[in-house]
């Protein structure tokens, strides 16, 4: 617990307790994958060394290497997947987030660049979870967000499973349904009368805020299932300082602090209702708030004089743009203007170095990325942005930008012809692949190169235009309809991008075409398109799947009697929904980590995930009838097609019970149905052996029921 120095006030929400970990100074793992990915770069202050995530050892781990060299090495050899990386501005620490057991309960660690001093800054306590925030500009403290466990007497019990009468197919060595697992009930306290679309907090006031150095308010309600942000000193010289807390919060991240420490930029709110808050750290008062876009959580930065905030926002517009918010002495933002925008293209990523003289912008152009560098006004200057410089990129999509103070940047790139890799762009923005990043030709084993997709547009039955990417199996005779799998992404706010997918590569190798559409609710097509599936609009999203299948059949690409459907997360839900709403259209399905019943999903998921999900799907009490009607389990009697469900055993985002109850009901009706449970995985499958098992099991299932040879 932490209280303000000298106040003797009441206990606040639990402060993170750093825990020292063994140093990893041993040699790299002996077996390294040739076909691997590197992503999420973060450079040291000199720009001469880069920390990044790499899966060369079969699981995403923290690595470091020289900017121009090949001698990269592991900084944390634990098998827990790493998800985010941030090098401190003073160069003394590297912060990162890892997921013990591959689950959803993450923790924030730091390590010295030489691999010593490793410690868990937040999330070490059993059942807790922590997320990475920004460093202060001088590197003396790191912001972390801590998910507060419930103290209402109803604890979140972790990933749940149905009893052992469910016929699961666990991975080798995995605990199947039943066994050591206990039956899961309604283990998340939900919302307590909060409206389906909660209003923003009043301007000038933030809920449950602790002022840095000021008195600590009573945050007992936060301990009942909220989020709290702290500033933590990795050297341990100063106690953690509570910066912001919110009861029932859906998301919370400290994105930046001003150079003088007076203000903090915080992103909060549920999906589709995100807000940027400027927080006065001396008084705990919110001085400015503005709607910001979903997507990348790093929404903006302060200028060097703290009089301007640069934000990635889609407020009052269809597509996210770069906004300039001019702040007064009190941190209020009376003047908001558009600094950079593009017609029908959204700003995906925004990155600004500490000195604030330029910004790096990544624009989403129909799924591909256009990167540009723009000059920003100097301290106290008015006016617009400066000249724009646009590099020619070797691959289609930028997933992360790490600017360098001296100019240039490191960019994580992905494309249809390679796995994720890291490139350095010099001051002239000429890209060069990092020596430790895999070569393009190593994307797949020799013999069958990746397939480059072609964009498709089709029209839904209500006239809405949908988009997507079509992958044609190699060697397929032109003009001959093929067995085709409709693959549905998660989110639903994610977007299909033209990047290499090992899953698609596996399916294409079996002679199965893949159409990956963006149904309504997807990002990249405007804010109205994202919101088009809200409420009863989700029925139309289910119909979009059928309309996409009909379109590729009408084009002569797909065989109408050999259509399959699969997807992960929301795509898993949509797969199950498509199978029961359009039972005669698909011959087989693979549902991965999907929700089968919204009532049991809301009862079993993490409290902060439930809070965010209400804005997207509906309130579990106020919208009970709608959610019941939208649940695949409500129409399970319509299921005809064989279905394979795949789930991670530690998934507390969408608990495994969601797959298990659907498979049990399908088998009870005599429909062929199996489940694959992956050990040491959560909602994302991050280990190479499990990913390979998943790809092959899904491809086996679809090939079995769709066939991979030419159509008769």
Tab-separated table of C-alpha atoms in Angstrom, residues 262-705:
chain	number	residue	atom	x	y	z
A	262	UNK	CA	3.536	19.040	-14.519
A	263	UNK	CA	1.213	17.145	-16.832
A	264	UNK	CA	0.503	13.561	-17.832
A	265	UNK	CA	-1.233	12.349	-20.978
A	266	UNK	CA	-3.543	9.438	-20.207
A	267	UNK	CA	-5.640	7.251	-22.475
A	268	UNK	CA	-8.743	5.744	-20.893
A	269	UNK	CA	-12.157	4.337	-21.762
A	270	UNK	CA	-13.773	1.356	-23.457
A	271	UNK	CA	-13.440	0.369	-27.098
A	272	UNK	CA	-14.981	2.899	-29.415
A	273	UNK	CA	-15.144	5.425	-26.541
A	274	UNK	CA	-11.449	6.099	-25.898
A	275	UNK	CA	-10.447	9.448	-24.416
A	276	UNK	CA	-7.233	11.390	-24.050
A	277	UNK	CA	-6.932	13.176	-20.716
A	278	UNK	CA	-4.383	15.809	-19.767
A	279	UNK	CA	-3.817	15.402	-16.040
A	280	UNK	CA	-2.397	18.145	-13.807
A	281	UNK	CA	-0.112	16.059	-11.620
A	282	UNK	CA	0.067	18.661	-8.850
A	283	UNK	CA	-3.681	18.871	-8.233
A	284	UNK	CA	-4.915	15.603	-9.687
A	285	UNK	CA	-7.291	17.557	-11.912
A	286	UNK	CA	-8.117	16.624	-15.496
A	287	UNK	CA	-7.568	19.831	-17.439
A	288	UNK	CA	-8.483	18.616	-20.921
A	289	UNK	CA	-10.210	15.643	-22.541
A	290	UNK	CA	-10.844	14.622	-26.140
A	291	UNK	CA	-12.090	11.557	-27.963
A	292	UNK	CA	-9.275	9.574	-29.569
A	293	UNK	CA	-9.167	6.692	-32.004
A	294	UNK	CA	-8.965	3.009	-31.160
A	295	UNK	CA	-5.978	1.060	-32.366
A	296	UNK	CA	-2.439	1.745	-31.194
A	297	UNK	CA	-2.591	2.837	-27.525
A	298	UNK	CA	0.285	5.347	-27.817
A	299	UNK	CA	-1.986	8.210	-28.806
A	300	UNK	CA	0.257	11.266	-28.535
A	301	UNK	CA	2.998	13.339	-26.901
A	302	UNK	CA	3.663	16.712	-25.323
A	303	UNK	CA	5.842	19.294	-27.020
A	304	UNK	CA	9.138	20.269	-25.394
A	305	UNK	CA	7.521	23.313	-23.745
A	306	UNK	CA	4.402	21.363	-22.662
A	307	UNK	CA	2.203	23.963	-24.381
A	308	UNK	CA	1.108	21.609	-27.178
A	309	UNK	CA	-0.188	18.055	-27.262
A	310	UNK	CA	0.022	16.157	-30.541
A	311	UNK	CA	-2.780	13.587	-30.725
A	312	UNK	CA	-3.880	10.808	-33.053
A	313	UNK	CA	-7.655	11.274	-32.976
A	314	UNK	CA	-10.798	10.721	-35.032
A	315	UNK	CA	-12.950	13.124	-33.055
A	316	UNK	CA	-15.674	14.614	-35.278
A	317	UNK	CA	-14.279	12.814	-38.325
A	318	UNK	CA	-14.345	9.482	-40.134
A	319	UNK	CA	-10.590	8.851	-40.198
A	320	UNK	CA	-7.975	9.511	-37.514
A	321	UNK	CA	-5.769	12.546	-38.136
A	322	UNK	CA	-2.933	14.376	-36.403
A	323	UNK	CA	-4.434	17.008	-34.116
A	324	UNK	CA	-2.647	19.911	-32.482
A	325	UNK	CA	-3.987	20.835	-29.040
A	326	UNK	CA	-2.700	24.152	-27.724
A	327	UNK	CA	-2.600	24.207	-23.900
A	328	UNK	CA	-2.719	27.226	-21.635
A	329	UNK	CA	-0.763	27.599	-18.389
A	330	UNK	CA	-3.332	25.534	-16.524
A	331	UNK	CA	-3.198	22.698	-19.072
A	332	UNK	CA	-6.589	23.431	-20.623
A	333	UNK	CA	-6.880	23.065	-24.388
A	334	UNK	CA	-8.966	25.919	-25.759
A	335	UNK	CA	-7.584	25.522	-29.297
A	336	UNK	CA	-7.736	22.242	-31.239
A	337	UNK	CA	-6.761	22.155	-34.906
A	338	UNK	CA	-6.010	19.559	-37.574
A	339	UNK	CA	-2.273	19.456	-38.309
A	340	UNK	CA	-2.269	16.605	-40.858
A	341	UNK	CA	-5.003	14.494	-42.427
A	342	UNK	CA	-5.665	12.365	-45.477
A	343	UNK	CA	-8.866	11.711	-47.344
A	344	UNK	CA	-10.164	8.188	-46.617
A	345	UNK	CA	-6.916	7.210	-44.874
A	346	UNK	CA	-6.456	6.919	-41.123
A	347	UNK	CA	-3.410	7.795	-39.063
A	348	UNK	CA	-2.372	4.418	-37.634
A	349	UNK	CA	0.797	5.307	-35.733
A	350	UNK	CA	2.192	8.535	-34.304
A	351	UNK	CA	5.694	8.833	-32.872
A	352	UNK	CA	7.462	11.999	-31.708
A	353	UNK	CA	11.026	12.132	-30.293
A	354	UNK	CA	11.611	13.932	-26.998
A	355	UNK	CA	12.836	17.143	-28.600
A	356	UNK	CA	9.572	17.389	-30.559
A	357	UNK	CA	11.037	18.906	-33.711
A	358	UNK	CA	9.413	16.362	-35.997
A	359	UNK	CA	6.841	13.567	-35.993
A	360	UNK	CA	6.651	10.229	-37.753
A	361	UNK	CA	3.243	9.375	-39.187
A	362	UNK	CA	2.083	6.005	-40.495
A	363	UNK	CA	-1.057	6.246	-42.669
A	364	UNK	CA	-3.344	3.312	-43.384
A	365	UNK	CA	-4.092	3.293	-47.115
A	366	UNK	CA	-6.558	0.438	-47.729
A	367	UNK	CA	-4.561	-1.825	-45.410
A	368	UNK	CA	-1.058	-0.877	-46.553
A	369	UNK	CA	1.121	1.750	-44.850
A	370	UNK	CA	2.498	5.022	-46.142
A	371	UNK	CA	5.128	6.444	-43.793
A	372	UNK	CA	6.128	10.085	-43.611
A	373	UNK	CA	8.252	12.408	-41.508
A	374	UNK	CA	6.932	15.926	-40.876
A	375	UNK	CA	8.483	18.952	-39.161
A	376	UNK	CA	6.714	20.338	-36.095
A	377	UNK	CA	6.708	23.947	-34.878
A	378	UNK	CA	9.481	24.790	-32.422
A	379	UNK	CA	8.925	25.953	-28.838
A	380	UNK	CA	6.289	28.717	-28.613
A	381	UNK	CA	5.893	28.790	-32.393
A	382	UNK	CA	2.520	28.943	-34.055
A	383	UNK	CA	1.840	27.592	-37.512
A	384	UNK	CA	1.442	24.276	-39.234
A	385	UNK	CA	3.696	21.322	-39.800
A	386	UNK	CA	6.807	21.538	-41.953
A	387	UNK	CA	7.945	19.696	-45.090
A	388	UNK	CA	6.938	16.073	-45.535
A	389	UNK	CA	9.401	13.317	-46.416
A	390	UNK	CA	8.077	9.937	-47.534
A	391	UNK	CA	10.421	6.958	-47.769
A	392	UNK	CA	9.940	4.031	-50.128
A	393	UNK	CA	9.402	0.982	-47.912
A	394	UNK	CA	10.476	-2.564	-48.836
A	395	UNK	CA	7.279	-4.089	-47.384
A	396	UNK	CA	3.630	-3.199	-47.116
A	397	UNK	CA	2.845	-2.576	-43.429
A	398	UNK	CA	4.560	-0.675	-40.595
A	399	UNK	CA	3.658	-2.031	-37.149
A	400	UNK	CA	5.926	0.071	-34.890
A	401	UNK	CA	8.067	3.225	-35.161
A	402	UNK	CA	11.032	4.034	-32.898
A	403	UNK	CA	12.363	7.536	-33.666
A	404	UNK	CA	15.952	8.556	-32.955
A	405	UNK	CA	16.835	11.900	-31.398
A	406	UNK	CA	19.584	12.484	-33.961
A	407	UNK	CA	17.229	11.791	-36.854
A	408	UNK	CA	16.104	8.638	-38.577
A	409	UNK	CA	14.222	5.768	-37.012
A	410	UNK	CA	13.801	2.050	-36.589
A	411	UNK	CA	10.633	0.575	-38.071
A	412	UNK	CA	9.063	-2.837	-37.651
A	413	UNK	CA	7.796	-3.907	-41.069
A	414	UNK	CA	5.589	-6.773	-42.169
A	415	UNK	CA	4.552	-7.799	-45.646
A	416	UNK	CA	2.988	-10.499	-47.755
A	417	UNK	CA	6.455	-11.819	-48.650
A	418	UNK	CA	8.152	-12.011	-45.260
A	419	UNK	CA	7.750	-12.409	-41.520
A	420	UNK	CA	7.995	-9.294	-39.338
A	421	UNK	CA	11.416	-7.632	-39.412
A	422	UNK	CA	13.162	-4.455	-38.311
A	423	UNK	CA	14.702	-1.864	-40.620
A	424	UNK	CA	16.759	1.204	-39.832
A	425	UNK	CA	15.904	4.310	-41.819
A	426	UNK	CA	18.750	6.813	-41.782
A	427	UNK	CA	18.355	10.598	-41.687
A	428	UNK	CA	17.586	10.503	-45.390
A	429	UNK	CA	14.898	7.850	-44.664
A	430	UNK	CA	16.678	5.196	-46.740
A	431	UNK	CA	15.764	1.763	-45.272
A	432	UNK	CA	18.286	-0.986	-44.481
A	433	UNK	CA	17.415	-4.309	-42.855
A	434	UNK	CA	18.980	-4.886	-39.437
A	435	UNK	CA	21.596	-7.619	-39.675
A	436	UNK	CA	19.970	-9.759	-36.997
A	437	UNK	CA	16.529	-9.556	-38.638
A	438	UNK	CA	15.665	-12.507	-40.901
A	439	UNK	CA	16.125	-12.187	-44.638
A	440	UNK	CA	13.069	-12.010	-46.881
A	441	UNK	CA	13.947	-15.351	-48.474
A	442	UNK	CA	13.866	-17.009	-45.043
A	443	UNK	CA	10.156	-16.291	-44.522
A	444	UNK	CA	9.321	-19.921	-45.295
A	445	UNK	CA	11.362	-23.077	-45.922
A	446	UNK	CA	12.550	-23.438	-49.540
A	447	UNK	CA	10.184	-24.823	-52.138
A	448	UNK	CA	7.002	-22.784	-51.939
A	449	UNK	CA	7.151	-18.978	-51.759
A	450	UNK	CA	4.456	-16.931	-50.001
A	451	UNK	CA	1.349	-15.976	-51.967
A	452	UNK	CA	0.757	-12.279	-52.590
A	453	UNK	CA	-2.956	-11.488	-52.058
A	454	UNK	CA	-5.148	-9.363	-54.300
A	455	UNK	CA	-7.621	-6.812	-52.893
A	456	UNK	CA	-11.335	-7.475	-53.343
A	457	UNK	CA	-14.356	-5.238	-52.822
A	458	UNK	CA	-17.890	-6.546	-52.527
A	459	UNK	CA	-21.291	-5.205	-51.579
A	460	UNK	CA	-23.348	-6.418	-48.630
A	461	UNK	CA	-27.064	-7.096	-49.064
A	462	UNK	CA	-27.901	-3.704	-47.527
A	463	UNK	CA	-25.562	-1.891	-49.932
A	464	UNK	CA	-22.553	-1.377	-47.623
A	465	UNK	CA	-19.208	-1.843	-49.407
A	466	UNK	CA	-16.913	-4.418	-47.818
A	467	UNK	CA	-13.229	-5.066	-48.492
A	468	UNK	CA	-10.726	-7.870	-48.081
A	469	UNK	CA	-7.830	-9.849	-49.538
A	470	UNK	CA	-7.999	-12.997	-51.640
A	471	UNK	CA	-5.232	-15.616	-51.616
A	472	UNK	CA	-5.162	-18.112	-54.490
A	473	UNK	CA	-3.615	-21.509	-53.829
A	474	UNK	CA	-0.486	-22.008	-55.977
A	475	UNK	CA	-0.881	-24.228	-59.022
A	476	UNK	CA	-4.623	-23.679	-59.189
A	477	UNK	CA	-5.896	-23.766	-62.740
A	478	UNK	CA	-7.201	-20.283	-63.724
A	479	UNK	CA	-10.968	-20.044	-63.917
A	480	UNK	CA	-11.543	-23.228	-61.952
A	481	UNK	CA	-13.488	-22.788	-58.673
A	482	UNK	CA	-11.530	-23.877	-55.612
A	483	UNK	CA	-12.370	-24.940	-52.088
A	484	UNK	CA	-12.220	-21.702	-50.136
A	485	UNK	CA	-11.921	-20.737	-46.466
A	486	UNK	CA	-13.446	-17.433	-45.325
A	487	UNK	CA	-11.088	-16.259	-42.562
A	488	UNK	CA	-12.422	-13.667	-40.093
A	489	UNK	CA	-10.122	-11.470	-38.041
A	490	UNK	CA	-10.596	-10.559	-34.397
A	491	UNK	CA	-11.476	-7.347	-32.700
A	492	UNK	CA	-13.950	-6.787	-34.329
A	493	UNK	CA	-12.036	-3.527	-34.807
A	494	UNK	CA	-8.987	-5.208	-36.317
A	495	UNK	CA	-8.326	-5.056	-40.050
A	496	UNK	CA	-6.994	-7.508	-42.602
A	497	UNK	CA	-3.582	-6.303	-43.736
A	498	UNK	CA	-1.444	-7.682	-46.609
A	499	UNK	CA	1.079	-9.405	-44.331
A	500	UNK	CA	2.504	-12.906	-44.383
A	501	UNK	CA	0.361	-15.353	-42.408
A	502	UNK	CA	1.807	-18.807	-41.606
A	503	UNK	CA	-1.783	-20.034	-41.177
A	504	UNK	CA	-2.764	-18.895	-44.663
A	505	UNK	CA	0.469	-20.386	-46.007
A	506	UNK	CA	-0.497	-23.744	-44.478
A	507	UNK	CA	-4.033	-23.644	-45.898
A	508	UNK	CA	-2.821	-22.601	-49.351
A	509	UNK	CA	-0.360	-25.480	-49.309
A	510	UNK	CA	-3.294	-27.859	-48.874
A	511	UNK	CA	-4.930	-26.506	-52.023
A	512	UNK	CA	-7.414	-24.289	-50.155
A	513	UNK	CA	-7.972	-20.678	-51.225
A	514	UNK	CA	-8.407	-18.041	-48.500
A	515	UNK	CA	-10.616	-14.948	-48.568
A	516	UNK	CA	-9.957	-12.648	-45.593
A	517	UNK	CA	-12.649	-9.928	-45.546
A	518	UNK	CA	-13.259	-6.859	-43.410
A	519	UNK	CA	-16.897	-7.155	-42.382
A	520	UNK	CA	-18.637	-4.193	-40.755
A	521	UNK	CA	-17.054	-3.357	-37.424
A	522	UNK	CA	-13.526	-3.551	-38.868
A	523	UNK	CA	-11.130	-0.632	-38.735
A	524	UNK	CA	-9.454	1.019	-41.710
A	525	UNK	CA	-12.699	1.998	-43.462
A	526	UNK	CA	-13.867	4.889	-41.338
A	527	UNK	CA	-15.526	5.426	-37.990
A	528	UNK	CA	-19.046	4.832	-39.341
A	529	UNK	CA	-17.945	1.434	-40.663
A	530	UNK	CA	-16.490	0.524	-37.249
A	531	UNK	CA	-19.772	1.465	-35.541
A	532	UNK	CA	-22.000	-0.225	-38.124
A	533	UNK	CA	-22.141	-3.475	-36.116
A	534	UNK	CA	-23.203	-1.948	-32.806
A	535	UNK	CA	-26.383	-3.219	-31.207
A	536	UNK	CA	-28.647	-5.042	-33.640
A	537	UNK	CA	-26.197	-4.138	-36.416
A	538	UNK	CA	-24.281	-7.290	-35.442
A	539	UNK	CA	-26.907	-9.376	-37.228
A	540	UNK	CA	-25.853	-7.570	-40.407
A	541	UNK	CA	-22.195	-8.369	-39.658
A	542	UNK	CA	-23.114	-12.052	-39.549
A	543	UNK	CA	-24.847	-11.672	-42.903
A	544	UNK	CA	-21.703	-9.942	-44.235
A	545	UNK	CA	-19.870	-13.251	-43.903
A	546	UNK	CA	-22.432	-14.970	-46.111
A	547	UNK	CA	-22.346	-12.084	-48.598
A	548	UNK	CA	-18.545	-12.298	-48.846
A	549	UNK	CA	-18.793	-16.023	-49.530
A	550	UNK	CA	-21.436	-15.408	-52.191
A	551	UNK	CA	-19.221	-12.787	-53.827
A	552	UNK	CA	-16.189	-15.042	-54.303
A	553	UNK	CA	-18.516	-17.766	-55.612
A	554	UNK	CA	-20.043	-15.311	-58.100
A	555	UNK	CA	-16.556	-14.321	-59.278
A	556	UNK	CA	-15.839	-17.958	-60.059
A	557	UNK	CA	-13.039	-18.154	-57.503
A	558	UNK	CA	-14.721	-20.387	-54.928
A	559	UNK	CA	-16.590	-23.664	-55.220
A	560	UNK	CA	-20.077	-23.087	-53.716
A	561	UNK	CA	-20.232	-26.588	-52.240
A	562	UNK	CA	-16.778	-26.448	-50.640
A	563	UNK	CA	-16.813	-23.344	-48.459
A	564	UNK	CA	-15.349	-23.232	-44.973
A	565	UNK	CA	-15.235	-20.518	-42.322
A	566	UNK	CA	-12.792	-19.865	-39.507
A	567	UNK	CA	-11.586	-17.054	-37.271
A	568	UNK	CA	-10.023	-16.160	-33.918
A	569	UNK	CA	-11.410	-14.171	-30.957
A	570	UNK	CA	-14.287	-12.101	-32.372
A	571	UNK	CA	-13.636	-13.989	-35.598
A	572	UNK	CA	-14.208	-17.182	-33.595
A	573	UNK	CA	-17.553	-15.820	-32.423
A	574	UNK	CA	-18.422	-14.831	-35.976
A	575	UNK	CA	-17.454	-18.310	-37.177
A	576	UNK	CA	-19.850	-19.973	-34.739
A	577	UNK	CA	-22.539	-17.415	-35.569
A	578	UNK	CA	-22.119	-17.972	-39.322
A	579	UNK	CA	-22.407	-21.731	-38.887
A	580	UNK	CA	-25.749	-21.444	-37.074
A	581	UNK	CA	-27.211	-18.471	-39.001
A	582	UNK	CA	-26.209	-19.845	-42.411
A	583	UNK	CA	-26.145	-23.603	-41.743
A	584	UNK	CA	-26.390	-24.683	-45.390
A	585	UNK	CA	-23.630	-22.407	-46.694
A	586	UNK	CA	-20.505	-23.775	-45.019
A	587	UNK	CA	-19.284	-27.356	-44.978
A	588	UNK	CA	-16.881	-26.946	-42.056
A	589	UNK	CA	-15.721	-24.424	-39.485
A	590	UNK	CA	-12.799	-23.746	-37.141
A	591	UNK	CA	-13.636	-21.437	-34.227
A	592	UNK	CA	-10.633	-20.160	-32.266
A	593	UNK	CA	-11.036	-18.523	-28.826
A	594	UNK	CA	-14.524	-17.349	-29.736
A	595	UNK	CA	-17.526	-16.366	-27.607
A	596	UNK	CA	-20.439	-18.779	-27.913
A	597	UNK	CA	-22.758	-17.207	-25.348
A	598	UNK	CA	-22.533	-13.565	-24.285
A	599	UNK	CA	-24.022	-14.299	-20.858
A	600	UNK	CA	-21.310	-16.787	-19.943
A	601	UNK	CA	-18.648	-14.647	-21.622
A	602	UNK	CA	-19.486	-11.617	-19.476
A	603	UNK	CA	-19.649	-13.826	-16.376
A	604	UNK	CA	-16.230	-15.334	-17.008
A	605	UNK	CA	-14.007	-12.693	-18.570
A	606	UNK	CA	-11.709	-10.240	-16.782
A	607	UNK	CA	-13.587	-7.313	-15.161
A	608	UNK	CA	-11.813	-4.647	-17.249
A	609	UNK	CA	-12.442	-6.641	-20.436
A	610	UNK	CA	-16.120	-6.938	-19.533
A	611	UNK	CA	-16.278	-3.185	-18.955
A	612	UNK	CA	-14.794	-2.489	-22.378
A	613	UNK	CA	-16.921	-5.123	-24.116
A	614	UNK	CA	-20.201	-3.535	-23.021
A	615	UNK	CA	-19.546	-0.566	-25.306
A	616	UNK	CA	-19.115	-2.931	-28.249
A	617	UNK	CA	-21.636	-5.722	-27.684
A	618	UNK	CA	-24.141	-4.444	-25.134
A	619	UNK	CA	-24.727	-4.490	-21.394
A	620	UNK	CA	-25.181	-8.004	-19.931
A	621	UNK	CA	-28.222	-6.849	-17.962
A	622	UNK	CA	-29.736	-3.921	-19.850
A	623	UNK	CA	-29.277	-5.623	-23.246
A	624	UNK	CA	-29.844	-9.187	-22.076
A	625	UNK	CA	-32.413	-10.082	-24.739
A	626	UNK	CA	-30.313	-8.727	-27.599
A	627	UNK	CA	-27.190	-10.517	-26.376
A	628	UNK	CA	-29.116	-13.765	-26.023
A	629	UNK	CA	-30.407	-13.428	-29.579
A	630	UNK	CA	-26.869	-12.746	-30.853
A	631	UNK	CA	-25.329	-15.722	-29.055
A	632	UNK	CA	-24.516	-18.756	-31.237
A	633	UNK	CA	-25.655	-21.052	-28.420
A	634	UNK	CA	-29.187	-19.685	-28.823
A	635	UNK	CA	-29.327	-21.269	-32.311
A	636	UNK	CA	-27.214	-24.373	-31.744
A	637	UNK	CA	-30.090	-26.522	-33.046
A	638	UNK	CA	-29.347	-25.071	-36.512
A	639	UNK	CA	-25.737	-26.305	-36.598
A	640	UNK	CA	-25.026	-28.721	-39.457
A	641	UNK	CA	-21.344	-28.354	-40.330
A	642	UNK	CA	-18.481	-30.143	-38.546
A	643	UNK	CA	-16.668	-27.736	-36.248
A	644	UNK	CA	-13.253	-27.700	-34.608
A	645	UNK	CA	-12.716	-25.371	-31.644
A	646	UNK	CA	-9.239	-24.268	-30.546
A	647	UNK	CA	-8.520	-22.509	-27.269
A	648	UNK	CA	-5.593	-21.587	-25.023
A	649	UNK	CA	-5.850	-23.162	-21.584
A	650	UNK	CA	-4.982	-19.879	-19.805
A	651	UNK	CA	-7.324	-17.620	-21.771
A	652	UNK	CA	-9.074	-15.294	-19.335
A	653	UNK	CA	-10.153	-12.883	-22.085
A	654	UNK	CA	-12.523	-15.413	-23.635
A	655	UNK	CA	-12.526	-18.343	-21.180
A	656	UNK	CA	-12.206	-21.883	-22.614
A	657	UNK	CA	-15.730	-22.647	-21.435
A	658	UNK	CA	-16.965	-20.677	-24.452
A	659	UNK	CA	-15.519	-23.279	-26.832
A	660	UNK	CA	-16.246	-26.224	-24.588
A	661	UNK	CA	-19.987	-25.575	-24.251
A	662	UNK	CA	-20.354	-25.113	-28.006
A	663	UNK	CA	-18.512	-28.359	-28.764
A	664	UNK	CA	-20.458	-30.283	-26.127
A	665	UNK	CA	-23.766	-29.043	-27.550
A	666	UNK	CA	-22.690	-29.853	-31.115
A	667	UNK	CA	-21.704	-33.386	-30.176
A	668	UNK	CA	-24.955	-33.783	-28.299
A	669	UNK	CA	-26.759	-33.118	-31.584
A	670	UNK	CA	-24.632	-35.632	-33.483
A	671	UNK	CA	-22.556	-33.026	-35.349
A	672	UNK	CA	-18.855	-33.934	-35.737
A	673	UNK	CA	-17.061	-31.607	-33.312
A	674	UNK	CA	-13.696	-31.638	-31.582
A	675	UNK	CA	-11.652	-29.294	-29.408
A	676	UNK	CA	-7.919	-28.623	-29.315
A	677	UNK	CA	-6.696	-27.088	-26.059
A	678	UNK	CA	-3.235	-25.539	-26.253
A	679	UNK	CA	-1.121	-25.674	-23.132
A	680	UNK	CA	0.632	-22.556	-21.796
A	681	UNK	CA	-1.305	-20.261	-24.119
A	682	UNK	CA	-3.788	-17.519	-23.439
A	683	UNK	CA	-5.923	-15.572	-25.877
A	684	UNK	CA	-2.976	-15.237	-28.261
A	685	UNK	CA	-0.988	-18.274	-29.402
A	686	UNK	CA	2.632	-17.220	-29.041
A	687	UNK	CA	4.747	-20.381	-28.852
A	688	UNK	CA	6.110	-21.785	-32.093
A	689	UNK	CA	5.256	-25.412	-31.323
A	690	UNK	CA	1.678	-24.548	-30.350
A	691	UNK	CA	1.212	-22.286	-33.360
A	692	UNK	CA	2.439	-25.072	-35.623
A	693	UNK	CA	0.098	-27.567	-33.952
A	694	UNK	CA	-2.827	-25.156	-34.329
A	695	UNK	CA	-2.114	-24.469	-38.015
A	696	UNK	CA	-1.824	-28.130	-38.880
A	697	UNK	CA	-4.892	-29.158	-36.889
A	698	UNK	CA	-6.993	-26.435	-38.542
A	699	UNK	CA	-5.695	-27.276	-42.018
A	700	UNK	CA	-6.259	-31.008	-41.440
A	701	UNK	CA	-9.846	-30.347	-40.360
A	702	UNK	CA	-10.680	-28.086	-43.293
A	703	UNK	CA	-8.914	-30.261	-45.843
A	704	UNK	CA	-10.796	-33.284	-44.533
A	705	UNK	CA	-14.207	-31.695	-45.080
